[in-house]
Amino acid sequence: MSAPEIIIGAGGHGRVLAEVLRLEGRAAAGFIDPRGDPARLPLPLLGGDAALDDWPGNGLVNGIGGPAGSDLRRRVQRRLEASGRCFSGVRHPSAIVAATAQIDPTVQLLARTVVQPGARLEAGVIVNTGAIVEHDCVVGAFSHCAPGSILCGGVTVGEDCHIGAGAVIREGVRLGDRIVVGAGAVVVRDCPDAGAVLLGAPARRREAK
């Protein structure tokens, strides 16, 4: 029997992952988070970063959410991987994943997500509750498709992007790295500009003030 896994981050996303692990039948020892609130957690709070030394052989699950414009999730995972630790993804039992989709082992697929044929999801991607990734899409490393977002066929999303809740990306659109798409936005044209913020329907780039 494998050692129980440890969730890095005890916020809302971490608690959601604890429930997915339970539904998958995977054992979890608890959370690592220096600012975690034990009263809100379904599993023990094991401590801060130093507590990982007490669990040297345990696999990790990245419970840090993907807030817009933040690369904390990437930085923490890459730092721990560089020290020899291994991360695993999750797949909610209600997720629908095509046999020909390419899913990195660290991807997180939450409840009622859909990933269609030919799609490719790279390391650390979150496909959040009810989000849809249509055929032949590519979602770059550590990007987050927030609840209810839709990537239509053939969309390419760069790394460290945030596709807001309920946003729709039209078929074939290509987005660069670190792009933030606001909640409910409808993106109908390419945006290669790293770090751009796209808002509205149809989406337009927010200009710096």
CSV table of C-alpha atoms in Angstrom, one decimal:
chain,number,residue,atom,x,y,z
A,1,MET,CA,0.0,0.0,0.0
A,2,SER,CA,1.4,3.4,-1.0
A,3,ALA,CA,2.1,6.1,1.6
A,4,PRO,CA,-0.7,8.6,2.1
A,5,GLU,CA,-0.4,11.8,0.1
A,6,ILE,CA,0.0,15.3,1.4
A,7,ILE,CA,-1.9,18.4,0.2
A,8,ILE,CA,0.3,21.5,-0.1
A,9,GLY,CA,-2.0,24.4,0.7
A,10,ALA,CA,-5.0,24.4,3.1
A,11,GLY,CA,-7.2,27.0,1.4
A,12,GLY,CA,-10.4,26.5,-0.5
A,13,HIS,CA,-8.8,24.7,-3.4
A,14,GLY,CA,-6.9,22.4,-1.1
A,15,ARG,CA,-10.1,21.4,0.7
A,16,VAL,CA,-11.8,20.7,-2.7
A,17,LEU,CA,-8.9,18.4,-3.6
A,18,ALA,CA,-9.2,16.6,-0.2
A,19,GLU,CA,-12.7,15.7,-1.2
A,20,VAL,CA,-11.7,14.5,-4.7
A,21,LEU,CA,-9.0,12.3,-3.2
A,22,ARG,CA,-11.6,10.8,-0.9
A,23,LEU,CA,-13.9,10.1,-3.8
A,24,GLU,CA,-11.0,8.5,-5.7
A,25,GLY,CA,-10.2,6.2,-2.8
A,26,ARG,CA,-6.8,7.8,-2.2
A,27,ALA,CA,-5.4,8.2,1.3
A,28,ALA,CA,-4.3,11.7,2.4
A,29,ALA,CA,-2.3,12.3,5.6
A,30,GLY,CA,-3.3,16.0,5.8
A,31,PHE,CA,-2.3,19.5,4.8
A,32,ILE,CA,1.0,21.5,4.8
A,33,ASP,CA,0.3,25.2,5.2
A,34,PRO,CA,2.0,27.7,7.6
A,35,ARG,CA,-1.3,29.7,7.7
A,36,GLY,CA,-3.8,26.9,7.7
A,37,ASP,CA,-6.9,27.0,10.0
A,38,PRO,CA,-7.4,23.5,11.5
A,39,ALA,CA,-11.0,24.3,12.4
A,40,ARG,CA,-11.9,24.4,8.7
A,41,LEU,CA,-10.0,21.4,7.5
A,42,PRO,CA,-11.3,17.8,6.9
A,43,LEU,CA,-7.9,16.4,7.5
A,44,PRO,CA,-5.1,17.2,10.0
A,45,LEU,CA,-2.9,20.3,9.6
A,46,LEU,CA,0.6,18.8,9.6
A,47,GLY,CA,2.4,22.1,10.0
A,48,GLY,CA,4.3,24.5,7.8
A,49,ASP,CA,7.0,23.8,5.2
A,50,ALA,CA,9.4,22.3,7.7
A,51,ALA,CA,6.9,19.6,8.5
A,52,LEU,CA,7.5,18.0,5.1
A,53,ASP,CA,10.8,16.7,6.5
A,54,ASP,CA,8.7,14.3,8.7
A,55,TRP,CA,7.1,12.8,5.6
A,56,PRO,CA,10.0,12.1,3.2
A,57,GLY,CA,8.4,9.4,1.1
A,58,ASN,CA,5.0,10.8,0.6
A,59,GLY,CA,3.6,12.0,-2.7
A,60,LEU,CA,2.3,15.6,-2.9
A,61,VAL,CA,-0.8,17.2,-4.3
A,62,ASN,CA,-0.7,20.9,-5.2
A,63,GLY,CA,-3.6,22.5,-3.2
A,64,ILE,CA,-2.6,26.1,-4.1
A,65,GLY,CA,-5.3,27.6,-6.2
A,66,GLY,CA,-4.7,29.5,-9.4
A,67,PRO,CA,-5.7,33.1,-8.7
A,68,ALA,CA,-5.4,35.5,-11.6
A,69,GLY,CA,-1.9,36.9,-12.1
A,70,SER,CA,-0.2,34.7,-9.5
A,71,ASP,CA,2.6,32.2,-10.2
A,72,LEU,CA,2.8,30.9,-6.6
A,73,ARG,CA,1.4,27.6,-7.6
A,74,ARG,CA,4.1,27.1,-10.2
A,75,ARG,CA,6.9,28.3,-7.9
A,76,VAL,CA,6.0,26.1,-5.0
A,77,GLN,CA,5.6,22.9,-7.1
A,78,ARG,CA,8.8,23.5,-9.1
A,79,ARG,CA,10.8,24.1,-5.9
A,80,LEU,CA,9.6,20.9,-4.3
A,81,GLU,CA,10.1,18.9,-7.4
A,82,ALA,CA,13.7,20.2,-7.6
A,83,SER,CA,14.2,18.8,-4.1
A,84,GLY,CA,13.1,15.4,-5.3
A,85,ARG,CA,9.4,15.4,-4.3
A,86,CYS,CA,6.8,14.1,-6.7
A,87,PHE,CA,3.3,15.6,-7.4
A,88,SER,CA,0.2,13.8,-8.5
A,89,GLY,CA,-2.9,15.2,-10.2
A,90,VAL,CA,-6.5,14.4,-9.4
A,91,ARG,CA,-9.5,13.3,-11.4
A,92,HIS,CA,-13.0,13.6,-10.0
A,93,PRO,CA,-15.1,10.5,-10.8
A,94,SER,CA,-17.6,12.7,-12.7
A,95,ALA,CA,-14.9,14.1,-15.1
A,96,ILE,CA,-15.3,13.0,-18.7
A,97,VAL,CA,-12.0,12.5,-20.5
A,98,ALA,CA,-11.5,11.3,-24.1
A,99,ALA,CA,-9.2,8.4,-24.6
A,100,THR,CA,-7.1,10.4,-27.0
A,101,ALA,CA,-6.7,13.4,-24.7
A,102,GLN,CA,-3.1,13.9,-23.4
A,103,ILE,CA,-3.2,14.6,-19.7
A,104,ASP,CA,0.0,15.4,-17.7
A,105,PRO,CA,0.1,13.3,-14.5
A,106,THR,CA,-0.1,16.5,-12.4
A,107,VAL,CA,-3.3,17.9,-14.0
A,108,GLN,CA,-6.3,18.4,-11.7
A,109,LEU,CA,-9.7,17.7,-13.2
A,110,LEU,CA,-12.6,18.6,-10.9
A,111,ALA,CA,-16.3,17.8,-10.8
A,112,ARG,CA,-18.2,17.6,-14.2
A,113,THR,CA,-15.2,18.7,-16.3
A,114,VAL,CA,-15.0,17.6,-19.9
A,115,VAL,CA,-11.8,17.1,-21.9
A,116,GLN,CA,-12.4,16.1,-25.5
A,117,PRO,CA,-10.4,14.1,-28.1
A,118,GLY,CA,-7.0,15.4,-29.1
A,119,ALA,CA,-6.8,18.0,-26.3
A,120,ARG,CA,-3.5,18.4,-24.4
A,121,LEU,CA,-3.2,19.6,-20.8
A,122,GLU,CA,0.3,20.3,-19.6
A,123,ALA,CA,1.9,20.1,-16.1
A,124,GLY,CA,0.0,21.7,-13.2
A,125,VAL,CA,-3.1,22.7,-15.2
A,126,ILE,CA,-6.4,23.0,-13.2
A,127,VAL,CA,-9.7,22.4,-15.1
A,128,ASN,CA,-12.1,23.5,-12.4
A,129,THR,CA,-15.7,22.6,-11.8
A,130,GLY,CA,-17.8,22.3,-14.9
A,131,ALA,CA,-15.2,23.6,-17.3
A,132,ILE,CA,-15.0,22.3,-20.8
A,133,VAL,CA,-11.9,21.8,-22.9
A,134,GLU,CA,-13.0,20.9,-26.4
A,135,HIS,CA,-11.2,18.9,-29.1
A,136,ASP,CA,-7.6,19.7,-30.1
A,137,CYS,CA,-7.1,22.4,-27.5
A,138,VAL,CA,-3.7,22.9,-25.8
A,139,VAL,CA,-3.6,24.3,-22.3
A,140,GLY,CA,-0.1,25.4,-21.2
A,141,ALA,CA,1.6,24.5,-17.9
A,142,PHE,CA,0.0,25.9,-14.7
A,143,SER,CA,-2.9,27.6,-16.4
A,144,HIS,CA,-6.3,27.6,-14.7
A,145,CYS,CA,-9.6,27.1,-16.4
A,146,ALA,CA,-12.0,28.4,-13.8
A,147,PRO,CA,-15.5,27.0,-13.1
A,148,GLY,CA,-17.8,27.0,-16.1
A,149,SER,CA,-15.3,28.2,-18.6
A,150,ILE,CA,-15.3,26.9,-22.1
A,151,LEU,CA,-12.4,26.5,-24.5
A,152,CYS,CA,-13.9,25.7,-28.0
A,153,GLY,CA,-12.2,23.5,-30.5
A,154,GLY,CA,-8.6,24.1,-31.3
A,155,VAL,CA,-7.9,26.8,-28.8
A,156,THR,CA,-4.3,27.3,-27.6
A,157,VAL,CA,-3.8,28.7,-24.1
A,158,GLY,CA,-0.2,29.7,-23.0
A,159,GLU,CA,1.4,29.0,-19.7
A,160,ASP,CA,0.3,30.5,-16.4
A,161,CYS,CA,-3.0,31.9,-17.8
A,162,HIS,CA,-6.2,32.4,-15.9
A,163,ILE,CA,-9.5,31.8,-17.8
A,164,GLY,CA,-12.1,33.3,-15.6
A,165,ALA,CA,-15.4,31.7,-14.5
A,166,GLY,CA,-17.9,31.4,-17.3
A,167,ALA,CA,-15.5,32.8,-19.9
A,168,VAL,CA,-15.7,31.4,-23.5
A,169,ILE,CA,-12.8,31.2,-25.9
A,170,ARG,CA,-13.9,30.9,-29.5
A,171,GLU,CA,-12.6,28.1,-31.7
A,172,GLY,CA,-9.1,28.4,-32.9
A,173,VAL,CA,-8.1,31.4,-30.8
A,174,ARG,CA,-4.5,31.5,-29.5
A,175,LEU,CA,-3.5,33.1,-26.2
A,176,GLY,CA,0.0,33.9,-25.0
A,177,ASP,CA,1.5,33.3,-21.6
A,178,ARG,CA,0.2,34.8,-18.3
A,179,ILE,CA,-2.9,36.1,-19.9
A,180,VAL,CA,-5.9,36.8,-17.6
A,181,VAL,CA,-9.4,36.4,-19.2
A,182,GLY,CA,-12.1,38.0,-17.0
A,183,ALA,CA,-15.1,36.2,-15.7
A,184,GLY,CA,-17.8,36.0,-18.4
A,185,ALA,CA,-15.6,37.3,-21.1
A,186,VAL,CA,-15.9,36.1,-24.7
A,187,VAL,CA,-12.6,36.0,-26.5
A,188,VAL,CA,-13.0,36.0,-30.3
A,189,ARG,CA,-9.5,36.9,-31.5
A,190,ASP,CA,-5.9,35.9,-30.8
A,191,CYS,CA,-3.9,37.7,-28.1
A,192,PRO,CA,-0.2,36.8,-28.1
A,193,ASP,CA,0.8,39.5,-25.7
A,194,ALA,CA,2.1,38.0,-22.5
A,195,GLY,CA,0.4,39.4,-19.3
A,196,ALA,CA,-2.6,40.9,-21.1
A,197,VAL,CA,-5.9,41.2,-19.3
A,198,LEU,CA,-9.0,40.6,-21.5
A,199,LEU,CA,-12.4,41.7,-20.4
A,200,GLY,CA,-15.9,41.9,-21.8
A,201,ALA,CA,-18.0,40.4,-24.6
A,202,PRO,CA,-16.4,40.6,-27.1
A,203,ALA,CA,-13.3,40.7,-25.0
A,204,ARG,CA,-11.0,43.7,-25.3
A,205,ARG,CA,-7.6,44.3,-23.8
A,206,ARG,CA,-7.6,46.4,-20.6
A,207,GLU,CA,-5.1,49.2,-21.1
A,208,ALA,CA,-2.8,50.2,-18.3
A,209,LYS,CA,-3.9,53.4,-16.5
